Amino acid sequence: MNSRSLRLLSLGAGVQSTVLALMAADGTLPGLDGAIFADTGWEPRRVYAHLNRLAEVLAAADIPLYRVSSGDLRADALDPGHRYASVPYFVRNPDGSEGMGRRQCTSEYKLAPINRKVRELLGAAAPDFRRVPRGRVAEQWIGFSTDEIHRVSDRDRVSYVRKRYPLLELEMSRKDCERWLAARGWGETAKSACIGCPFHGNAQWRELRDNHPDEWADAVAFDQAIRKGGARGLPLNGEAFLHRSRVPLAIAPIDRVTRAEWRGRQGDLLDTLAELGDPDGCSPYGCRSGTRMGVGGEGW
Ligand code: SF4
C-alpha cells in the first residue's frame, strides 16, 4: 500500500474474519495496517474472550486492533429517550397479521462506527472525522467465504473504501475456514451476534438456554421488555418478539421444528433460519434487510 492508502480488516470476530486476522498475523496475507471490531456491547462473553485472545496475536504481529462503538445496543433499545435503535423484531399486528421490524441496528452499531474509524485513520479531522483528505482510500478486507458470495454487494459503498474479499480470492468456504482454525487451535471460534438477536435460530437459542443460563435470562428479560416496541418513542400497535414464532421467548418452541414444518418450509430461506439462524452471522456488509426480512411490512 502506498502512503495514501491503508489496508484494514473488518473484524467481526466470527469464523471467517478470525481466519483473515490470523492469516495477516502469520504473514500469509501480508500488509494489514489494522483490524476494526465494532462492539454493540451485547456480544456473548465467549466472543469477548475470543477477541481478547485474538488481540494478543495481533499485537505480537504489530497489527493494531481498534474497538469501536456507537453505544450499548441493548440499553439503547430499551431507553425511551434514545433516538433510534431499530432491531428486527418479529411483530404481530393488531389484526393478527405478521410483520417484522426494520434492521437498522447493523448499520448504526457496526457499519457507522467502522466507517468513522476508517475516516479517522485516513486522516479526517477531529472531532467529527467526516471528510477524508482527497485521494486517501482504505482497502477494506471483508471475510465473506465462497458460500457467502451472495452477500457481496456495493450497497454500502463509500468513496474512501475499496472492498476486498480475501477468502473469495483464496477460494475458501466456511467449512475450509473452520478446518483451518481447528488445525491451529482456534476450533472454538463462535459466530458473533448480539445475545438477543432476533436472527438466532433455535439451535442458538438452545445453546444460550442450556449452556449460558445468565445470557439466556438476559435475552428473556429483553424479550419481555420489547413487547410494546422498546425505545422507538412510537406506540407499537401490535406486539414485538425476539422469536419468530411470535410468542414470548421463555416459552417459545425452540426445542424442535416438526417434520411437517420442515416440509412446508423447503426452499424458504427465512424459514430455514428458524433452526439454524442466520448462517452468515451479522455482517455490516451483508445485511439482509430489505429482502425477505421486510415481509409483511414494518408492523410499527
Ligand atoms: S447481531 Fe442482530 S441485533 Fe445485533 S446488530 Fe446484528 S442484526 Fe442487530
mmCIF file of C-alpha atoms and ligand atoms in Angstrom:
data_model
loop_
_atom_site.group_PDB
_atom_site.id
_atom_site.type_symbol
_atom_site.label_atom_id
_atom_site.label_comp_id
_atom_site.label_asym_id
_atom_site.label_seq_id
_atom_site.Cartn_x
_atom_site.Cartn_y
_atom_site.Cartn_z
ATOM 1 C CA MET A 1 0.000 0.000 0.000
ATOM 2 C CA ASN A 2 1.261 3.488 -0.683
ATOM 3 C CA SER A 3 1.352 6.194 1.963
ATOM 4 C CA ARG A 4 -2.084 7.473 0.944
ATOM 5 C CA SER A 5 -3.762 4.098 1.447
ATOM 6 C CA LEU A 6 -4.422 1.730 4.300
ATOM 7 C CA ARG A 7 -5.334 -1.921 4.413
ATOM 8 C CA LEU A 8 -7.882 -2.597 7.166
ATOM 9 C CA LEU A 9 -9.782 -5.679 8.271
ATOM 10 C CA SER A 10 -13.410 -5.523 9.317
ATOM 11 C CA LEU A 11 -13.148 -7.910 12.260
ATOM 12 C CA GLY A 12 -16.458 -9.398 13.350
ATOM 13 C CA ALA A 13 -14.598 -11.968 15.480
ATOM 14 C CA GLY A 14 -16.530 -14.843 13.933
ATOM 15 C CA VAL A 15 -15.058 -17.714 11.944
ATOM 16 C CA GLN A 16 -14.197 -16.024 8.662
ATOM 17 C CA SER A 17 -12.756 -12.738 9.896
ATOM 18 C CA THR A 18 -10.769 -14.621 12.530
ATOM 19 C CA VAL A 19 -9.117 -16.589 9.731
ATOM 20 C CA LEU A 20 -8.182 -13.333 7.992
ATOM 21 C CA ALA A 21 -6.789 -11.853 11.199
ATOM 22 C CA LEU A 22 -4.682 -14.917 11.893
ATOM 23 C CA MET A 23 -3.502 -15.119 8.279
ATOM 24 C CA ALA A 24 -2.448 -11.473 8.498
ATOM 25 C CA ALA A 25 -0.658 -12.135 11.769
ATOM 26 C CA ASP A 26 1.290 -15.126 10.440
ATOM 27 C CA GLY A 27 2.178 -13.364 7.188
ATOM 28 C CA THR A 28 0.063 -15.499 4.870
ATOM 29 C CA LEU A 29 -1.794 -12.295 3.952
ATOM 30 C CA PRO A 30 0.764 -9.510 4.247
ATOM 31 C CA GLY A 31 0.403 -5.802 4.777
ATOM 32 C CA LEU A 32 -2.555 -5.402 7.125
ATOM 33 C CA ASP A 33 -2.492 -1.961 8.797
ATOM 34 C CA GLY A 34 -5.204 -2.619 11.353
ATOM 35 C CA ALA A 35 -8.327 -4.529 12.310
ATOM 36 C CA ILE A 36 -11.559 -2.858 13.402
ATOM 37 C CA PHE A 37 -14.104 -4.520 15.692
ATOM 38 C CA ALA A 38 -17.472 -2.818 16.157
ATOM 39 C CA ASP A 39 -18.784 -3.596 19.629
ATOM 40 C CA THR A 40 -22.562 -3.491 20.117
ATOM 41 C CA GLY A 41 -21.964 -4.021 23.836
ATOM 42 C CA TRP A 42 -24.172 -7.101 23.761
ATOM 43 C CA GLU A 43 -21.974 -9.888 22.434
ATOM 44 C CA PRO A 44 -21.754 -13.118 24.452
ATOM 45 C CA ARG A 45 -18.863 -13.395 26.899
ATOM 46 C CA ARG A 46 -17.190 -16.053 24.757
ATOM 47 C CA VAL A 47 -16.946 -13.622 21.840
ATOM 48 C CA TYR A 48 -15.202 -11.023 24.001
ATOM 49 C CA ALA A 49 -12.870 -13.716 25.349
ATOM 50 C CA HIS A 50 -12.112 -14.777 21.790
ATOM 51 C CA LEU A 51 -11.468 -11.176 20.812
ATOM 52 C CA ASN A 52 -9.052 -10.714 23.709
ATOM 53 C CA ARG A 53 -7.130 -13.802 22.639
ATOM 54 C CA LEU A 54 -7.028 -12.532 19.086
ATOM 55 C CA ALA A 55 -5.840 -9.134 20.298
ATOM 56 C CA GLU A 56 -2.727 -10.743 21.770
ATOM 57 C CA VAL A 57 -1.877 -12.429 18.460
ATOM 58 C CA LEU A 58 -2.431 -9.213 16.524
ATOM 59 C CA ALA A 59 -0.374 -7.199 18.996
ATOM 60 C CA ALA A 60 2.506 -9.651 18.658
ATOM 61 C CA ALA A 61 2.348 -9.086 14.904
ATOM 62 C CA ASP A 62 2.232 -5.274 15.337
ATOM 63 C CA ILE A 63 -1.251 -5.062 13.880
ATOM 64 C CA PRO A 64 -3.393 -2.582 15.828
ATOM 65 C CA LEU A 65 -6.834 -3.726 16.895
ATOM 66 C CA TYR A 66 -9.350 -0.892 17.113
ATOM 67 C CA ARG A 67 -12.502 -1.487 19.160
ATOM 68 C CA VAL A 68 -15.168 0.999 18.172
ATOM 69 C CA SER A 69 -18.719 1.526 19.363
ATOM 70 C CA SER A 70 -21.877 3.531 18.744
ATOM 71 C CA GLY A 71 -23.177 2.709 22.200
ATOM 72 C CA ASP A 72 -24.816 -0.130 24.041
ATOM 73 C CA LEU A 73 -27.396 -1.648 21.722
ATOM 74 C CA ARG A 74 -29.321 -3.410 24.490
ATOM 75 C CA ALA A 75 -29.587 -0.333 26.682
ATOM 76 C CA ASP A 76 -30.403 1.940 23.753
ATOM 77 C CA ALA A 77 -33.122 -0.401 22.500
ATOM 78 C CA LEU A 78 -34.916 -0.104 25.846
ATOM 79 C CA ASP A 79 -34.264 3.571 26.501
ATOM 80 C CA PRO A 80 -37.371 5.642 25.654
ATOM 81 C CA GLY A 81 -35.128 8.665 25.243
ATOM 82 C CA HIS A 82 -32.926 7.085 22.648
ATOM 83 C CA ARG A 83 -33.330 8.328 19.116
ATOM 84 C CA TYR A 84 -33.254 5.064 17.249
ATOM 85 C CA ALA A 85 -32.159 1.517 17.793
ATOM 86 C CA SER A 86 -34.179 -0.410 15.286
ATOM 87 C CA VAL A 87 -33.783 -4.130 15.854
ATOM 88 C CA PRO A 88 -35.618 -6.504 13.503
ATOM 89 C CA TYR A 89 -38.172 -7.798 15.970
ATOM 90 C CA PHE A 90 -40.889 -10.200 14.881
ATOM 91 C CA VAL A 91 -44.187 -8.377 15.101
ATOM 92 C CA ARG A 92 -47.779 -9.477 15.470
ATOM 93 C CA ASN A 93 -50.079 -6.710 14.282
ATOM 94 C CA PRO A 94 -53.410 -5.901 15.997
ATOM 95 C CA ASP A 95 -55.300 -7.574 13.142
ATOM 96 C CA GLY A 96 -53.324 -10.775 13.680
ATOM 97 C CA SER A 97 -51.107 -10.330 10.624
ATOM 98 C CA GLU A 98 -47.368 -10.730 10.977
ATOM 99 C CA GLY A 99 -44.584 -8.296 10.216
ATOM 100 C CA MET A 100 -41.004 -7.576 11.038
ATOM 101 C CA GLY A 101 -39.195 -4.506 12.284
ATOM 102 C CA ARG A 102 -36.572 -2.884 10.146
ATOM 103 C CA ARG A 103 -32.986 -3.897 10.684
ATOM 104 C CA GLN A 104 -31.040 -0.729 11.227
ATOM 105 C CA CYS A 105 -29.028 -1.885 14.199
ATOM 106 C CA THR A 106 -26.345 -3.327 11.937
ATOM 107 C CA SER A 107 -25.838 -0.008 10.181
ATOM 108 C CA GLU A 108 -25.947 2.054 13.337
ATOM 109 C CA TYR A 109 -23.918 -0.159 15.649
ATOM 110 C CA LYS A 110 -21.483 -1.793 13.223
ATOM 111 C CA LEU A 111 -21.166 -0.051 9.875
ATOM 112 C CA ALA A 112 -21.271 3.540 11.162
ATOM 113 C CA PRO A 113 -18.552 3.225 13.829
ATOM 114 C CA ILE A 114 -16.343 1.202 11.491
ATOM 115 C CA ASN A 115 -16.616 3.826 8.753
ATOM 116 C CA ARG A 116 -15.940 6.593 11.234
ATOM 117 C CA LYS A 117 -12.759 4.832 12.359
ATOM 118 C CA VAL A 118 -11.682 4.283 8.765
ATOM 119 C CA ARG A 119 -12.118 8.005 8.062
ATOM 120 C CA GLU A 120 -10.137 8.854 11.184
ATOM 121 C CA LEU A 121 -7.305 6.525 10.183
ATOM 122 C CA LEU A 122 -7.307 8.036 6.718
ATOM 123 C CA GLY A 123 -6.715 11.468 8.207
ATOM 124 C CA ALA A 124 -10.172 13.034 8.560
ATOM 125 C CA ALA A 125 -10.079 15.847 11.098
ATOM 126 C CA ALA A 126 -11.371 15.589 14.662
ATOM 127 C CA PRO A 127 -13.804 15.844 16.251
ATOM 128 C CA ASP A 128 -16.234 14.621 13.601
ATOM 129 C CA PHE A 129 -13.865 12.742 11.276
ATOM 130 C CA ARG A 130 -16.200 13.459 8.388
ATOM 131 C CA ARG A 131 -14.033 14.486 5.470
ATOM 132 C CA VAL A 132 -11.300 12.200 4.253
ATOM 133 C CA PRO A 133 -8.426 14.075 2.620
ATOM 134 C CA ARG A 134 -8.580 13.881 -1.123
ATOM 135 C CA GLY A 135 -7.014 10.794 -2.655
ATOM 136 C CA ARG A 136 -6.817 8.739 0.529
ATOM 137 C CA VAL A 137 -8.513 5.346 0.443
ATOM 138 C CA ALA A 138 -8.679 2.197 2.535
ATOM 139 C CA GLU A 139 -8.639 -1.313 1.173
ATOM 140 C CA GLN A 140 -11.089 -2.999 3.482
ATOM 141 C CA TRP A 141 -10.932 -6.745 3.946
ATOM 142 C CA ILE A 142 -14.283 -8.397 4.444
ATOM 143 C CA GLY A 143 -14.465 -12.036 5.467
ATOM 144 C CA PHE A 144 -17.056 -13.453 3.105
ATOM 145 C CA SER A 145 -16.321 -17.063 2.191
ATOM 146 C CA THR A 146 -17.284 -18.788 -1.055
ATOM 147 C CA ASP A 147 -20.633 -19.934 0.358
ATOM 148 C CA GLU A 148 -21.437 -16.277 1.090
ATOM 149 C CA ILE A 149 -20.731 -14.862 -2.335
ATOM 150 C CA HIS A 150 -24.364 -13.732 -2.479
ATOM 151 C CA ARG A 151 -23.528 -11.227 0.261
ATOM 152 C CA VAL A 152 -21.055 -9.310 -1.889
ATOM 153 C CA SER A 153 -22.712 -6.005 -2.603
ATOM 154 C CA ASP A 154 -21.992 -2.431 -3.486
ATOM 155 C CA ARG A 155 -24.923 -1.239 -1.435
ATOM 156 C CA ASP A 156 -22.900 0.397 1.327
ATOM 157 C CA ARG A 157 -20.205 1.791 -0.940
ATOM 158 C CA VAL A 158 -18.353 4.891 0.229
ATOM 159 C CA SER A 159 -15.767 6.792 -1.770
ATOM 160 C CA TYR A 160 -12.874 6.225 0.631
ATOM 161 C CA VAL A 161 -13.201 2.414 0.836
ATOM 162 C CA ARG A 162 -12.323 -0.271 -1.681
ATOM 163 C CA LYS A 163 -13.743 -3.578 -0.523
ATOM 164 C CA ARG A 164 -11.708 -6.725 -0.893
ATOM 165 C CA TYR A 165 -12.668 -10.324 -0.169
ATOM 166 C CA PRO A 166 -9.506 -12.345 0.513
ATOM 167 C CA LEU A 167 -11.371 -15.572 1.309
ATOM 168 C CA LEU A 168 -13.044 -15.472 -2.104
ATOM 169 C CA GLU A 169 -9.623 -14.967 -3.701
ATOM 170 C CA LEU A 170 -8.362 -17.961 -1.722
ATOM 171 C CA GLU A 171 -11.494 -19.917 -2.664
ATOM 172 C CA MET A 172 -12.168 -20.795 0.976
ATOM 173 C CA SER A 173 -15.607 -21.856 2.166
ATOM 174 C CA ARG A 174 -16.848 -21.565 5.728
ATOM 175 C CA LYS A 175 -16.023 -25.257 6.214
ATOM 176 C CA ASP A 176 -12.488 -24.628 4.925
ATOM 177 C CA CYS A 177 -12.198 -21.792 7.435
ATOM 178 C CA GLU A 178 -13.423 -23.993 10.290
ATOM 179 C CA ARG A 179 -10.906 -26.682 9.368
ATOM 180 C CA TRP A 180 -8.144 -24.084 9.074
ATOM 181 C CA LEU A 181 -8.962 -22.740 12.541
ATOM 182 C CA ALA A 182 -9.288 -26.181 14.135
ATOM 183 C CA ALA A 183 -5.858 -27.170 12.835
ATOM 184 C CA ARG A 184 -4.373 -24.132 14.593
ATOM 185 C CA GLY A 185 -6.104 -24.440 17.944
ATOM 186 C CA TRP A 186 -8.909 -21.959 17.220
ATOM 187 C CA GLY A 187 -11.652 -24.541 16.696
ATOM 188 C CA GLU A 188 -13.915 -22.984 19.340
ATOM 189 C CA THR A 189 -14.459 -19.817 17.333
ATOM 190 C CA ALA A 190 -18.170 -18.974 17.566
ATOM 191 C CA LYS A 191 -20.480 -16.936 15.408
ATOM 192 C CA SER A 192 -20.591 -13.399 16.732
ATOM 193 C CA ALA A 193 -24.011 -11.816 17.246
ATOM 194 C CA CYS A 194 -25.861 -9.932 19.942
ATOM 195 C CA ILE A 195 -27.168 -12.092 22.788
ATOM 196 C CA GLY A 196 -30.758 -11.242 21.918
ATOM 197 C CA CYS A 197 -30.536 -11.060 18.137
ATOM 198 C CA PRO A 198 -33.877 -11.997 16.544
ATOM 199 C CA PHE A 199 -31.956 -13.743 13.770
ATOM 200 C CA HIS A 200 -30.897 -16.509 16.148
ATOM 201 C CA GLY A 201 -32.187 -19.895 15.112
ATOM 202 C CA ASN A 202 -33.490 -22.453 17.563
ATOM 203 C CA ALA A 203 -30.054 -24.048 17.812
ATOM 204 C CA GLN A 204 -28.563 -20.764 19.005
ATOM 205 C CA TRP A 205 -31.392 -20.160 21.461
ATOM 206 C CA ARG A 206 -30.923 -23.676 22.871
ATOM 207 C CA GLU A 207 -27.185 -23.101 23.159
ATOM 208 C CA LEU A 208 -27.906 -19.994 25.235
ATOM 209 C CA ARG A 209 -30.562 -21.651 27.398
ATOM 210 C CA ASP A 210 -28.636 -24.848 28.037
ATOM 211 C CA ASN A 211 -25.052 -23.600 28.323
ATOM 212 C CA HIS A 212 -25.208 -19.909 29.179
ATOM 213 C CA PRO A 213 -28.190 -19.507 31.525
ATOM 214 C CA ASP A 214 -27.359 -15.959 32.567
ATOM 215 C CA GLU A 215 -27.252 -14.816 28.934
ATOM 216 C CA TRP A 216 -30.488 -16.715 28.275
ATOM 217 C CA ALA A 217 -32.107 -14.931 31.246
ATOM 218 C CA ASP A 218 -30.851 -11.649 29.816
ATOM 219 C CA ALA A 219 -32.443 -12.392 26.423
ATOM 220 C CA VAL A 220 -35.721 -13.487 28.039
ATOM 221 C CA ALA A 221 -35.865 -10.273 30.081
ATOM 222 C CA PHE A 222 -35.140 -8.210 26.989
ATOM 223 C CA ASP A 223 -37.841 -10.039 25.056
ATOM 224 C CA GLN A 224 -40.370 -9.178 27.750
ATOM 225 C CA ALA A 225 -39.276 -5.550 27.740
ATOM 226 C CA ILE A 226 -39.700 -5.023 23.990
ATOM 227 C CA ARG A 227 -43.249 -6.332 23.792
ATOM 228 C CA LYS A 228 -44.576 -2.839 23.067
ATOM 229 C CA GLY A 229 -41.741 -1.835 20.829
ATOM 230 C CA GLY A 230 -38.923 -0.715 23.095
ATOM 231 C CA ALA A 231 -37.321 2.658 22.690
ATOM 232 C CA ARG A 232 -38.562 3.979 19.421
ATOM 233 C CA GLY A 233 -40.793 6.501 21.053
ATOM 234 C CA LEU A 234 -43.710 5.374 18.916
ATOM 235 C CA PRO A 235 -46.584 3.331 20.281
ATOM 236 C CA LEU A 236 -46.475 -0.148 18.852
ATOM 237 C CA ASN A 237 -49.973 -1.200 17.986
ATOM 238 C CA GLY A 238 -49.050 -4.816 17.842
ATOM 239 C CA GLU A 239 -46.534 -6.787 19.857
ATOM 240 C CA ALA A 240 -42.856 -7.438 19.260
ATOM 241 C CA PHE A 241 -40.959 -10.660 19.956
ATOM 242 C CA LEU A 242 -37.432 -11.999 19.622
ATOM 243 C CA HIS A 243 -38.504 -15.454 18.473
ATOM 244 C CA ARG A 244 -40.006 -15.937 15.047
ATOM 245 C CA SER A 245 -42.957 -17.874 16.491
ATOM 246 C CA ARG A 246 -44.084 -14.560 17.970
ATOM 247 C CA VAL A 247 -44.609 -15.961 21.437
ATOM 248 C CA PRO A 248 -42.539 -14.978 24.493
ATOM 249 C CA LEU A 249 -39.004 -16.328 24.276
ATOM 250 C CA ALA A 250 -39.347 -18.049 27.661
ATOM 251 C CA ILE A 251 -41.983 -20.389 26.224
ATOM 252 C CA ALA A 252 -41.095 -20.256 22.535
ATOM 253 C CA PRO A 253 -40.840 -23.628 20.758
ATOM 254 C CA ILE A 254 -37.070 -23.678 20.484
ATOM 255 C CA ASP A 255 -36.646 -27.391 21.141
ATOM 256 C CA ARG A 256 -37.714 -28.742 17.830
ATOM 257 C CA VAL A 257 -39.031 -27.941 14.420
ATOM 258 C CA THR A 258 -41.589 -30.566 13.361
ATOM 259 C CA ARG A 259 -41.100 -32.612 10.214
ATOM 260 C CA ALA A 260 -44.278 -31.103 8.803
ATOM 261 C CA GLU A 261 -42.882 -27.628 9.370
ATOM 262 C CA TRP A 262 -39.650 -28.540 7.628
ATOM 263 C CA ARG A 263 -41.558 -29.952 4.652
ATOM 264 C CA GLY A 264 -43.648 -26.826 4.401
ATOM 265 C CA ARG A 265 -40.607 -24.649 4.665
ATOM 266 C CA GLN A 266 -38.465 -26.238 1.985
ATOM 267 C CA GLY A 267 -36.940 -23.691 -0.282
ATOM 268 C CA ASP A 268 -37.760 -20.819 2.006
ATOM 269 C CA LEU A 269 -34.551 -19.226 3.227
ATOM 270 C CA LEU A 270 -36.242 -17.299 6.018
ATOM 271 C CA ASP A 271 -37.815 -20.424 7.438
ATOM 272 C CA THR A 272 -34.635 -22.457 7.186
ATOM 273 C CA LEU A 273 -33.190 -19.849 9.518
ATOM 274 C CA ALA A 274 -35.731 -20.971 12.147
ATOM 275 C CA GLU A 275 -33.478 -23.827 13.104
ATOM 276 C CA LEU A 276 -30.003 -22.663 12.283
ATOM 277 C CA GLY A 277 -30.320 -18.900 12.473
ATOM 278 C CA ASP A 278 -28.588 -16.583 10.082
ATOM 279 C CA PRO A 279 -25.849 -18.893 8.781
ATOM 280 C CA ASP A 280 -23.647 -15.947 7.968
ATOM 281 C CA GLY A 281 -23.815 -14.060 11.233
ATOM 282 C CA CYS A 282 -24.279 -10.327 11.479
ATOM 283 C CA SER A 283 -22.062 -8.535 8.993
ATOM 284 C CA PRO A 284 -22.119 -4.790 8.420
ATOM 285 C CA TYR A 285 -21.722 -5.561 4.717
ATOM 286 C CA GLY A 286 -24.237 -8.321 4.161
ATOM 287 C CA CYS A 287 -27.359 -7.155 5.929
ATOM 288 C CA ARG A 288 -30.473 -8.849 4.601
ATOM 289 C CA SER A 289 -32.850 -6.050 5.474
ATOM 290 C CA GLY A 290 -34.881 -5.012 2.503
ATOM 291 C CA THR A 291 -35.044 -8.573 1.171
ATOM 292 C CA ARG A 292 -37.442 -11.184 2.558
ATOM 293 C CA MET A 293 -36.907 -9.847 6.064
ATOM 294 C CA GLY A 294 -39.254 -6.990 5.341
ATOM 295 C CA VAL A 295 -42.160 -9.307 4.608
ATOM 296 C CA GLY A 296 -45.463 -8.146 5.980
ATOM 297 C CA GLY A 297 -44.431 -4.538 6.332
ATOM 298 C CA GLU A 298 -42.826 -2.938 9.309
ATOM 299 C CA GLY A 299 -45.745 -3.536 11.591
ATOM 300 C CA TRP A 300 -44.997 -0.497 13.747
HETATM 301 S S1 SF4 B 1 -26.454 -9.235 15.794
HETATM 302 FE FE1 SF4 B 1 -28.661 -8.921 15.405
HETATM 303 S S2 SF4 B 1 -29.302 -7.430 16.960
HETATM 304 FE FE2 SF4 B 1 -27.055 -7.323 16.838
HETATM 305 S S3 SF4 B 1 -26.578 -5.698 15.349
HETATM 306 FE FE3 SF4 B 1 -26.662 -7.634 14.195
HETATM 307 S S4 SF4 B 1 -28.801 -7.827 13.451
HETATM 308 FE FE4 SF4 B 1 -28.760 -6.260 15.107
#
